XYZ file of C-alpha atoms in Angstrom:
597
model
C 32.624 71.337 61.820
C 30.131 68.566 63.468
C 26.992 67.741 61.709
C 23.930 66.747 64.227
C 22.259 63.660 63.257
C 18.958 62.175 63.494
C 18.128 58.624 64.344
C 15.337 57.808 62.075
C 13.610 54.251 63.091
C 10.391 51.929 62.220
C 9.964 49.502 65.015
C 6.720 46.545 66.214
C 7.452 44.204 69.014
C 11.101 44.694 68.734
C 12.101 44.293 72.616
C 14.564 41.398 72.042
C 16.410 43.734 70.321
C 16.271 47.480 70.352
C 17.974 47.994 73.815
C 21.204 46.313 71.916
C 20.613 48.701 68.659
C 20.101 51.820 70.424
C 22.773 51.091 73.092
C 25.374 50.510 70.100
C 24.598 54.245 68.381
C 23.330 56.401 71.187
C 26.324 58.454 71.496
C 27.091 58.728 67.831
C 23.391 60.292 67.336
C 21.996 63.790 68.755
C 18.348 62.576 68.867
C 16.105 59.142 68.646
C 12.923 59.094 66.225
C 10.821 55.826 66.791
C 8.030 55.295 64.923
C 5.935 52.391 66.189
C 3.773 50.391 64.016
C 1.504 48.728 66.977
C 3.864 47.222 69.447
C 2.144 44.997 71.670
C 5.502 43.812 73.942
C 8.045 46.357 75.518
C 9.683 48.023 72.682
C 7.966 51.607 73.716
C 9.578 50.867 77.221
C 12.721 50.902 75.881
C 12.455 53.101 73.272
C 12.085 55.823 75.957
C 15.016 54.639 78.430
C 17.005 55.995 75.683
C 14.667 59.225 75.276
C 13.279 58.648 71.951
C 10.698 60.900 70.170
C 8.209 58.002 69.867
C 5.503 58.440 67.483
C 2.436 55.699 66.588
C 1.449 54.895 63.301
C -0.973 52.545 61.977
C 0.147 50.058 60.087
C -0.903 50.221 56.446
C 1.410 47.155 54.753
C 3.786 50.073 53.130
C 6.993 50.153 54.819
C 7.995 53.546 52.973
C 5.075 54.901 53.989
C 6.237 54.222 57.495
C 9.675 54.959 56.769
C 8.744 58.788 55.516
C 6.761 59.309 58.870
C 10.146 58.959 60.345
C 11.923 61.348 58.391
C 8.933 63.922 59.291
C 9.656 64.187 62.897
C 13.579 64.650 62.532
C 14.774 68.091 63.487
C 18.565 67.756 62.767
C 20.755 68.414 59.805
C 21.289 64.741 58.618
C 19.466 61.294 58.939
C 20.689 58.185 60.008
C 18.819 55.009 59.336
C 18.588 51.587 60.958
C 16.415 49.319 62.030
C 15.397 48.233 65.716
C 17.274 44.302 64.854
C 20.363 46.170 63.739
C 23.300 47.288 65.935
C 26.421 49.630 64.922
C 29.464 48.024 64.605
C 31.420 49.421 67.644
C 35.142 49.248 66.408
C 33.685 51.315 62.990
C 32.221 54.384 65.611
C 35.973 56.286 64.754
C 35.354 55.550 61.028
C 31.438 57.205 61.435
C 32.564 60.369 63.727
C 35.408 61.521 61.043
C 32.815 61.089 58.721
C 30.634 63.399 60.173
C 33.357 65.623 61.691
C 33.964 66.637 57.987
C 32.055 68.513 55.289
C 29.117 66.389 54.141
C 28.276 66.902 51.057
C 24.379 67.735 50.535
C 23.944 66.004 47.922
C 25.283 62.608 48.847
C 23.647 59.193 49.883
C 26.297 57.818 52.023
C 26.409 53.755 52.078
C 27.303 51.236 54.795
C 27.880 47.556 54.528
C 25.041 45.966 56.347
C 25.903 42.394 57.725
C 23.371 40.340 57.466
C 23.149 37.086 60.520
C 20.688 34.098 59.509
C 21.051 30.453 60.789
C 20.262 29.612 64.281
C 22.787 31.925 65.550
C 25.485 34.840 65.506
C 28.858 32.198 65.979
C 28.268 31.448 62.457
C 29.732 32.284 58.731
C 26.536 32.510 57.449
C 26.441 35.867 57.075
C 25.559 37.903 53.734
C 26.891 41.420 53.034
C 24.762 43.993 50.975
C 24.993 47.842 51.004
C 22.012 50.435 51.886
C 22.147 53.559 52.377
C 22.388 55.060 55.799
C 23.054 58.454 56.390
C 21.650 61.432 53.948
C 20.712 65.304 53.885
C 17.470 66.142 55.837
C 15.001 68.265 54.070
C 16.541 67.688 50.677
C 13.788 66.291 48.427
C 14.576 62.179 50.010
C 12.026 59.849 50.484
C 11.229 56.402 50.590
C 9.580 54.402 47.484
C 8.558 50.602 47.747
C 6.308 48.593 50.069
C 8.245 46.210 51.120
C 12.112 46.688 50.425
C 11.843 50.744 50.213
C 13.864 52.481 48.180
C 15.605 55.775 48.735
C 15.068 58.400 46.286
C 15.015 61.764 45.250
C 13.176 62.991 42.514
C 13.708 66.874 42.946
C 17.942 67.087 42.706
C 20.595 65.176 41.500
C 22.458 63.068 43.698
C 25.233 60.581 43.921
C 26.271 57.537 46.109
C 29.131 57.014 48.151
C 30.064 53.909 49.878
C 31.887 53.500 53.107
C 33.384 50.901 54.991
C 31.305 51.142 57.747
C 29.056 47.826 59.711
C 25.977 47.563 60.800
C 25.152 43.950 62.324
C 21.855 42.905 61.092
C 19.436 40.489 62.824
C 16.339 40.017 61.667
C 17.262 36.831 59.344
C 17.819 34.841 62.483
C 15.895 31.868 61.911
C 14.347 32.747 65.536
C 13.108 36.420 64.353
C 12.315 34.718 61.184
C 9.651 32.290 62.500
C 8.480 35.096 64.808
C 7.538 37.233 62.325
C 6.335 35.185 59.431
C 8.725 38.382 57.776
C 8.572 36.060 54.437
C 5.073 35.161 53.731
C 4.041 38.736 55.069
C 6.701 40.465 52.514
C 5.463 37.579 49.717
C 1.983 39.053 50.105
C 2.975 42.542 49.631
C 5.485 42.326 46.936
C 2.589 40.128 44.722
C 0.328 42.841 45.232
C 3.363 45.872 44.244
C 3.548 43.099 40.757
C 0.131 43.436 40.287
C -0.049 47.014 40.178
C 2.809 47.444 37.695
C 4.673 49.435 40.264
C 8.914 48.772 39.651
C 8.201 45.440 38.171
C 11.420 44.457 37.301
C 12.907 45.273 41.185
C 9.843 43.220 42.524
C 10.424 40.409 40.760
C 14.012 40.145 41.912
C 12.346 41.140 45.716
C 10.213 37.958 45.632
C 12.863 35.712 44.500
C 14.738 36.640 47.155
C 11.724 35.646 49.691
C 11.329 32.287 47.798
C 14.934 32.124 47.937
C 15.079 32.434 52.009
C 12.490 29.936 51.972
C 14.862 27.320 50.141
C 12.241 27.202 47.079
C 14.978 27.308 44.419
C 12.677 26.857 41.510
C 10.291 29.850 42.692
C 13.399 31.770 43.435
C 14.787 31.345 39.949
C 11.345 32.225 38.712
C 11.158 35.233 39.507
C 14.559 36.121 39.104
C 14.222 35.315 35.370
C 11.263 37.361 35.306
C 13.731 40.557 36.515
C 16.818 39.110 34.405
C 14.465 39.898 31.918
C 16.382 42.631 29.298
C 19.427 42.666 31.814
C 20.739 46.062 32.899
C 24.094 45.488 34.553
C 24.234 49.098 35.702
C 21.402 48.841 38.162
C 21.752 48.315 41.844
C 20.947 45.133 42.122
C 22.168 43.256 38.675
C 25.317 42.032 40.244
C 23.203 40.233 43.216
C 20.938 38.809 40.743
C 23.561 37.025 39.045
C 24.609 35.889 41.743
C 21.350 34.459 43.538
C 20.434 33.385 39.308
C 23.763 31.019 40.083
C 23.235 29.760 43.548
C 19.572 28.943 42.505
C 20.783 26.803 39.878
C 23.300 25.317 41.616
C 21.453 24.354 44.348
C 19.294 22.832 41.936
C 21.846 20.580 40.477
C 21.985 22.567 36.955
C 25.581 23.050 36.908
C 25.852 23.830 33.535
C 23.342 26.865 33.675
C 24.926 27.862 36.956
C 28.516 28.475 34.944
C 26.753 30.074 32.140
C 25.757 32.820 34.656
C 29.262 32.797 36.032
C 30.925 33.496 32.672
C 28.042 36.426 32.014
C 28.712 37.985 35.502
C 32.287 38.209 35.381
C 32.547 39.900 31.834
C 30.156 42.644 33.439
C 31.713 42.474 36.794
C 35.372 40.792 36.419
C 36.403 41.587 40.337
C 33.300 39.953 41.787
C 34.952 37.573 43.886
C 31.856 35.668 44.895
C 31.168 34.499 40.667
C 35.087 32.852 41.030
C 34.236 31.559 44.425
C 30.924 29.704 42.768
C 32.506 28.490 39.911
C 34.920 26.663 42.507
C 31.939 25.032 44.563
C 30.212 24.141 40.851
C 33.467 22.883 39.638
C 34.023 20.588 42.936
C 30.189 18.992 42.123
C 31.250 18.369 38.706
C 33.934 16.370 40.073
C 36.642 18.700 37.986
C 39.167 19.367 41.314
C 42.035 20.886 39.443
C 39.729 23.396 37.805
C 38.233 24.144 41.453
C 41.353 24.900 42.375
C 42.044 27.429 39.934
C 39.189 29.263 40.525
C 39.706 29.067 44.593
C 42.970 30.538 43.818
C 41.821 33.098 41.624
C 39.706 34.173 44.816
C 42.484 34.285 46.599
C 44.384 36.546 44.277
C 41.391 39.289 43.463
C 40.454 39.268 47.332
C 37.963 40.556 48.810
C 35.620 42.404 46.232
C 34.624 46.375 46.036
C 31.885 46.913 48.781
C 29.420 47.326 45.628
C 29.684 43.843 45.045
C 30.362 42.410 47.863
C 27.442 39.468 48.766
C 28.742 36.491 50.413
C 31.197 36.798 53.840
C 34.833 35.903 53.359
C 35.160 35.038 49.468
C 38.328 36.500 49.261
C 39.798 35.378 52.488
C 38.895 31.649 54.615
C 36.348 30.113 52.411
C 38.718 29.648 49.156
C 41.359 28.321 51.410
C 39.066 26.280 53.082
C 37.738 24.856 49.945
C 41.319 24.183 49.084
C 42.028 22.827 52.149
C 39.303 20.285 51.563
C 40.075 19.220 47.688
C 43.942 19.157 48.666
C 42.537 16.761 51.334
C 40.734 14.348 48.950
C 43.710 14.079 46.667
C 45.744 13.059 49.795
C 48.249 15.944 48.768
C 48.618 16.541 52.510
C 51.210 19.053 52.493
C 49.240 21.623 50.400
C 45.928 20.660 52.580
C 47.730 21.655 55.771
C 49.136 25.071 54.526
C 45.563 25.959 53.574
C 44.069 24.787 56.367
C 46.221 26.974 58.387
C 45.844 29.768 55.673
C 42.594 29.210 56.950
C 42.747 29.970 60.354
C 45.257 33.224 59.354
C 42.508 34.614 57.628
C 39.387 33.677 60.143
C 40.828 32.568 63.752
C 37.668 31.672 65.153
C 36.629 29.202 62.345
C 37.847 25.906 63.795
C 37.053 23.220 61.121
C 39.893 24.053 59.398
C 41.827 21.987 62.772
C 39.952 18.989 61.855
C 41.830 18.267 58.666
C 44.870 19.539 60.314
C 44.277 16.892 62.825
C 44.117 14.089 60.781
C 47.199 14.809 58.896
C 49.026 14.727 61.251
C 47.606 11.510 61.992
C 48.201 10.390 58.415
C 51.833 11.624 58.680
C 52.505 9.715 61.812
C 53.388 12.077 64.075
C 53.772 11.018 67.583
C 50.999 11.777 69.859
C 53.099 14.200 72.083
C 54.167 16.362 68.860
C 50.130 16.209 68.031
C 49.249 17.798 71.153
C 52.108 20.605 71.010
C 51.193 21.263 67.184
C 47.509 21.844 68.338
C 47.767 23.141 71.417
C 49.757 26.170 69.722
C 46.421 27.455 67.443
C 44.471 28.182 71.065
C 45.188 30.528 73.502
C 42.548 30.322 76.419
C 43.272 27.471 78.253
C 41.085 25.436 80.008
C 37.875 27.358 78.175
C 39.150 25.631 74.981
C 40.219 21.821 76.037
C 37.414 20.207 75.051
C 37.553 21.821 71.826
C 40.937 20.292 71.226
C 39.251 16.774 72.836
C 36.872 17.107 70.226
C 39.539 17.120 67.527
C 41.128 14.052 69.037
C 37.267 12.087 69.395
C 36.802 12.495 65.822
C 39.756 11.267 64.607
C 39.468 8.521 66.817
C 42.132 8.973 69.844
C 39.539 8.594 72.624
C 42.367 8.151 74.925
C 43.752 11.495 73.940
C 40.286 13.156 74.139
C 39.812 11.971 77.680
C 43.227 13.143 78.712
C 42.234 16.915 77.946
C 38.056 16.303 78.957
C 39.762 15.741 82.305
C 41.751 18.443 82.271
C 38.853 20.928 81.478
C 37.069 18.963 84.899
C 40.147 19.146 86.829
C 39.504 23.181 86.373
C 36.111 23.008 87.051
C 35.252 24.402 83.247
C 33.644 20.991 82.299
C 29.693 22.427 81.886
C 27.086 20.227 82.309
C 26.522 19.893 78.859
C 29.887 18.852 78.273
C 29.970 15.426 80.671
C 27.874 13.253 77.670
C 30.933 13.863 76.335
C 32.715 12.618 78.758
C 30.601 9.507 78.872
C 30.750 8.937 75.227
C 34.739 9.525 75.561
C 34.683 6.678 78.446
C 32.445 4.049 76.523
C 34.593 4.522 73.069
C 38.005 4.128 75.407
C 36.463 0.732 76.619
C 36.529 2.231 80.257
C 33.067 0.146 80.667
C 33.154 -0.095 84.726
C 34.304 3.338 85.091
C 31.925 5.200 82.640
C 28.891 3.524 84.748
C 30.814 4.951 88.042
C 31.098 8.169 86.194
C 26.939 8.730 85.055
C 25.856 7.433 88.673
C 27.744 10.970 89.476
C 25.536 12.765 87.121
C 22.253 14.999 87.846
C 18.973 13.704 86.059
C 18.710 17.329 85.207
C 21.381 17.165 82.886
C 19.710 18.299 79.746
C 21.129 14.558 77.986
C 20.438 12.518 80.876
C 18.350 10.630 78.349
C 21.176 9.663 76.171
C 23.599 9.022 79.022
C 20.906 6.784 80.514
C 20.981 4.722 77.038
C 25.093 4.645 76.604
C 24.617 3.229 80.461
C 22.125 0.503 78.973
C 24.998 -0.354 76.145
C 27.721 -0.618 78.989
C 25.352 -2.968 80.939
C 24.929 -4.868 77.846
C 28.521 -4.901 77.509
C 28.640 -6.317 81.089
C 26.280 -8.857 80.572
C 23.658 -7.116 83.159
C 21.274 -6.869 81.129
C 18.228 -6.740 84.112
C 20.038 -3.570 84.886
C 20.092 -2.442 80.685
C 16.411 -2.871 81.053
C 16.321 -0.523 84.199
C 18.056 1.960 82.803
C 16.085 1.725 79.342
C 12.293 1.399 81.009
C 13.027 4.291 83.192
C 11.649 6.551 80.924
C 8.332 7.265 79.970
C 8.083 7.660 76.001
C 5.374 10.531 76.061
C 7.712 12.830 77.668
C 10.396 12.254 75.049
C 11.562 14.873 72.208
C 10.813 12.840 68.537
C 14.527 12.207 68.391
C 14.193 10.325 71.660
C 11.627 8.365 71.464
C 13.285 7.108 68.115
C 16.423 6.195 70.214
C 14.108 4.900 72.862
C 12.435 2.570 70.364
C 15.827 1.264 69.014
C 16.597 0.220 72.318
C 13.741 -1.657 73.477
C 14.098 -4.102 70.297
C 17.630 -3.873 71.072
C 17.052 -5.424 74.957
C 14.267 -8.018 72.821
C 17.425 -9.592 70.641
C 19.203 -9.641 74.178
C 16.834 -11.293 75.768
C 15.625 -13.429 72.959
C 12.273 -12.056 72.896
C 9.659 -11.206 69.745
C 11.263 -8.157 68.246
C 9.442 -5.504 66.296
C 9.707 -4.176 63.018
C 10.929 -0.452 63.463
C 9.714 1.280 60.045
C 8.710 -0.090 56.707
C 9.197 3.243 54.771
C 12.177 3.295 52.648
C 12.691 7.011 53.337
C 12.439 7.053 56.863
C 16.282 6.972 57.944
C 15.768 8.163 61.277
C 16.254 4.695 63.190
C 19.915 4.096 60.960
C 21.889 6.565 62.772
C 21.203 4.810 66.873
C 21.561 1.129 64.993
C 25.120 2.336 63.224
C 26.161 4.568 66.857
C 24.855 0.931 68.852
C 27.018 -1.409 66.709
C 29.915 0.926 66.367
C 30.274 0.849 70.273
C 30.146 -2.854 70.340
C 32.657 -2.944 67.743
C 34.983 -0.877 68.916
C 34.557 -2.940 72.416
C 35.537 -6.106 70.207
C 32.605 -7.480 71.683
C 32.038 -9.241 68.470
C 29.286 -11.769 69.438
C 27.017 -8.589 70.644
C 27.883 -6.343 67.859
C 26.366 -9.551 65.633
C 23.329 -9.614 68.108
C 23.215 -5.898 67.154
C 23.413 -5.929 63.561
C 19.717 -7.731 63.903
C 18.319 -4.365 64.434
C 18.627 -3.828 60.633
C 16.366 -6.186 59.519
C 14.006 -4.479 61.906
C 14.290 -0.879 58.999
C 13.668 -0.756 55.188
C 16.519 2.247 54.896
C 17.945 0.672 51.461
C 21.752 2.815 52.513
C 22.395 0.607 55.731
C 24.227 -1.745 53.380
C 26.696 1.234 52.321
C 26.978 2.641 56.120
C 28.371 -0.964 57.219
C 30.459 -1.036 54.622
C 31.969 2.854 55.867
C 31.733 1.114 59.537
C 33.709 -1.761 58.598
C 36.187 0.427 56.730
C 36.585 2.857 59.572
C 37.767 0.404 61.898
C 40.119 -1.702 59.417
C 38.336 -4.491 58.118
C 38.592 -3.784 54.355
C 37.730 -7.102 53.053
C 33.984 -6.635 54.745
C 34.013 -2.690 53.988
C 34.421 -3.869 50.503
C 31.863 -6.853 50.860
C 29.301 -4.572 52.149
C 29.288 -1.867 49.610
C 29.387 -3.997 46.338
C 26.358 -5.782 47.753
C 25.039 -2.221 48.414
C 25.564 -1.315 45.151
C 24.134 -4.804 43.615
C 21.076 -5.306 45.309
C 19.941 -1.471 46.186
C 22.237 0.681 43.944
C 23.183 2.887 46.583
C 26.718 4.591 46.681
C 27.669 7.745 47.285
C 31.246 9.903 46.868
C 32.291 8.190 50.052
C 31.705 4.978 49.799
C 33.176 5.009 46.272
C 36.126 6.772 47.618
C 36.269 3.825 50.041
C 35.477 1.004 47.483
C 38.461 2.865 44.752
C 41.041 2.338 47.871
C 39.575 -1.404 48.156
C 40.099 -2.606 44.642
């Protein structure tokens, strides 16, 4: 038989995302219980679209106190729980109704992978996966323990925990709901004061790393975790995900050696977590030890993905080891094993494209013809003309700008060239040499376009080109600087000292801080255009604009400019004087100065 369930909730200012949570389990639940903690915005509104038992309580910085004021007001035989930033994963709805078409067991906590969004957006693989429990037995001795990352628990029976493979999307790590928030600072404040009190140390401790950690303060993150590592229990919840985050923290903090240490002591507790073999990979590349990456990428590879227990990071068993492959076959020029990863790759995660990138360029390396190039590539998409700029983009960057134009103007021929999309058409035109015709092209272009700034400035370089350079200054002067982003007015900058060498004016020293680099990238973008032009006697002028920054690295980026377009004997010039008078190098240009000598 059925078993009706209850929609438990705790919701404040949540109307950017309810409507999609409640939309994605309203038929899966027999009633909605909201309890709102002071919503000022629409989130009540809502709530009751979807007739919700709404209930107000004030907030009182305890979110199991909030969370048991939920379970109060539910009336059927078993809870659900989610949060108004989550949404049920719609293709796992079969997976939850046989669940519940069966006989629950009372005593049961029944799990669900939660997968966890953060970044700027959803179209991402940053995505962490942790369990929580989801669906339990109403008036059976549960509660909620914990002021900031509750706990379930039941101190009058015995129960056990089962784990299914069923999603919930979760949002609230969004960078957007994030900063909207102030989630970490708020939970920071609470979790101190839990410490204080004595209350689940150990669990706190671990709690505020992981707000330290979302913050990208490694060393406070690794802190704390210490602190909880603290006579180790490998049997509770959380040990495995504190090994885990123990290794990352170190890792990101350049102690490679402490980060395997971890490794080796998670996988003798936990020998199929995945994610410790995936690690040891990314540790292993830093130490510069390839081969032994690629063992442990493989190793991935062969365990797969790990038990839902463990799993933490998204795809550790699938497209990231291959990727990572992909990449180290790629620096040891073993092309053939690069491309079969890179298209294991895409087997395992379609809609992660970088993987085409390196696929790209071998088949540059291998001299294919162009023709065979396009096939090849064209066969990995499906949704033509939507995707054509995506496979321009893959030509651009390895340099075929004749290529890339060929498919930007098939996406316009189709009328699926957005707005956003035609800076790329200008760039496209300027690196082809198509000087007269990229001008023709941005006169056809709206000053709404959301880069008309930057198109104005590539139509400055291809005046300069020209030898107009009345009309450079035209195009340059026509904006005014206090309406620019900080990016712009940078690039704005650049460019008036640029039109002063032109014009054989007084220039003006751009920055005298060493570590302001923000001026390097417009110089390099400026003088690669005029090289690529073989407008030698401008891209000269150009190279002035250095003088004008005290970025000690522009030495080594001429030296990777030089390089990129073939001449080897300055590339190398370039980067030993980089190395003489600033010592700057990095991976690349030692790469690049190994190929040299």
């Amino acid at each position: 038989m059925g078993h009706e369930i209850s929609l438990c909730m705790i919701v404040k200012n949540e109307e950017d995302n309810l409507e999609r949570c409640l939309k994605s389990v309203e038929d899966l639940v027999d009633e909605i219980i909201v309890v709102d903690t002071g919503s000022t915005d629409k989130t009540i509104e809502i709530a009751e679209k979807y007739n919700a038992k709404i209930f107000n309580f004030k907030w009182c910085n305890d979110f199991s106190a909030a969370r048991n004021e939920s379970l109060k007001h539910a009336s059927k035989d078993w809870i659900l729980i989610m949060d108004g930033d989550d949404e049920f994963c719609s293709g796992d709805k079969v997976k939850f109704r046989n669940l519940i078409e069966k006989d629950l067991v009372d005593n049961t906590i029944y799990f669900f992978e939660t997968l966890n969004f953060s970044g700027y957006s959803v179209n991402t693989t940053d995505i962490s996966i942790n369990l929580n429990p989801r669906l339990f037995k109403n008036n059976y001795g549960f509660h909620y323990e914990g002021k900031v990352h509750n706990q379930l628990v039941n101190n009058e029976k015995d129960v056990v925990g089962e784990t299914y493979d069923i999603r919930i999307y979760h949002y609230g790590y969004l960078n957007k709901n994030i900063v909207s928030k102030d989630k970490r600072n708020r939970n920071i404040s609470l979790l101190k004061e839990q410490i204080k009190k004595g209350v689940d140390k150990k669990f706190a401790y671990f709690n505020l790393g992981n707000e330290y950690f979302a913050l990208d303060d490694k060393r406070s993150a690794l802190d704390n975790y210490y602190k909880s590592y603290d006579n180790f229990d490998p049997s509770t919840g959380y040990a495995s995900r504190l090994i885990e985050r123990i290794v990352i923290s170190n890792y990101t903090l350049k102690d490679y050696d402490k980060a395997l240490e971890f490794i080796e002591t998670g996988i003798n507790y936990y020998p199929d977590f995945t994610d410790l073999y995936y690690l040891k990979g990314l540790v292993l590349e830093e130490k510069n030890s390839p081969l032994l990456a690629i063992k442990s990428f493989k190793k991935c590879i062969d365990i797969g993905e790990p038990p839902s227990v463990l799993k933490s990071i998204y795809g550790v068993g699938g497209f990231r080891p291959n990727y990572e492959l992909s990449k180290i076959y790629m620096d040891l020029k073993d092309y053939d094993n690069a491309y079969k990863y890179s298209v294991d790759t895409i087997k395992t995660k379609p809609d992660f494209l970088a993987p085409l990138y390196n696929i790209c360029h071998i088949l540059k390396e291998k001299n294919i013809n162009i023709d065979d190039r396009k096939t090849i590539l064209e066969n990995f998409f499906t949704d033509f003309p939507r995707e054509y700029p995506i496979i321009a983009d893959l030509f651009y960057m390895e340099g075929d700008y004749e290529t890339a134009l060929e498919y930007i103007n098939k996406s316009e021929e189709t009328k699926t060239l957005s707005e956003d999309l035609k800076i790329f058409k200008v760039k496209s035109l300027i690196y082809s040499c198509r000087i007269d015709e990229c001008i023709k092209y941005i006169d056809s272009i709206d000053r709404n376009n959301l880069y008309y700034f930057q198109i104005m400035m590539y139509k400055a370089l291809c005046f300069i080109i020209k030898d107009k350079y009345d009309l450079a200054i035209v195009s340059i002067n026509y904006f005014n600087k206090s309406n620019l982003s900080d990016y712009n007015n940078t690039t704005l900058k650049v460019y008036k000292e640029l039109m002063n060498l032109f014009t054989n004016k007084n220039t003006n020293i751009l920055s005298e801080d060493k570590n302001m680099i923000e001026f390097t990238p417009v110089i390099f973008q400026i003088c690669e255009i005029m090289l690529i032009n073989k407008e030698f006697y401008k891209f000269e002028k150009a190279l002035n604009l250095l003088n004008l920054v005290s970025d000690k690295s522009v030495l080594l980026h001429l030296g990777k400019l030089y390089f990129r377009y073939g001449y080897n004997e300055m590339a190398k010039k370039e980067i030993i004087r980089s190395i003489k008078l600033f010592e700057i190098i990095d991976k690349e240009g030692a790469k690049i100065l190994e190929c040299l000598l």
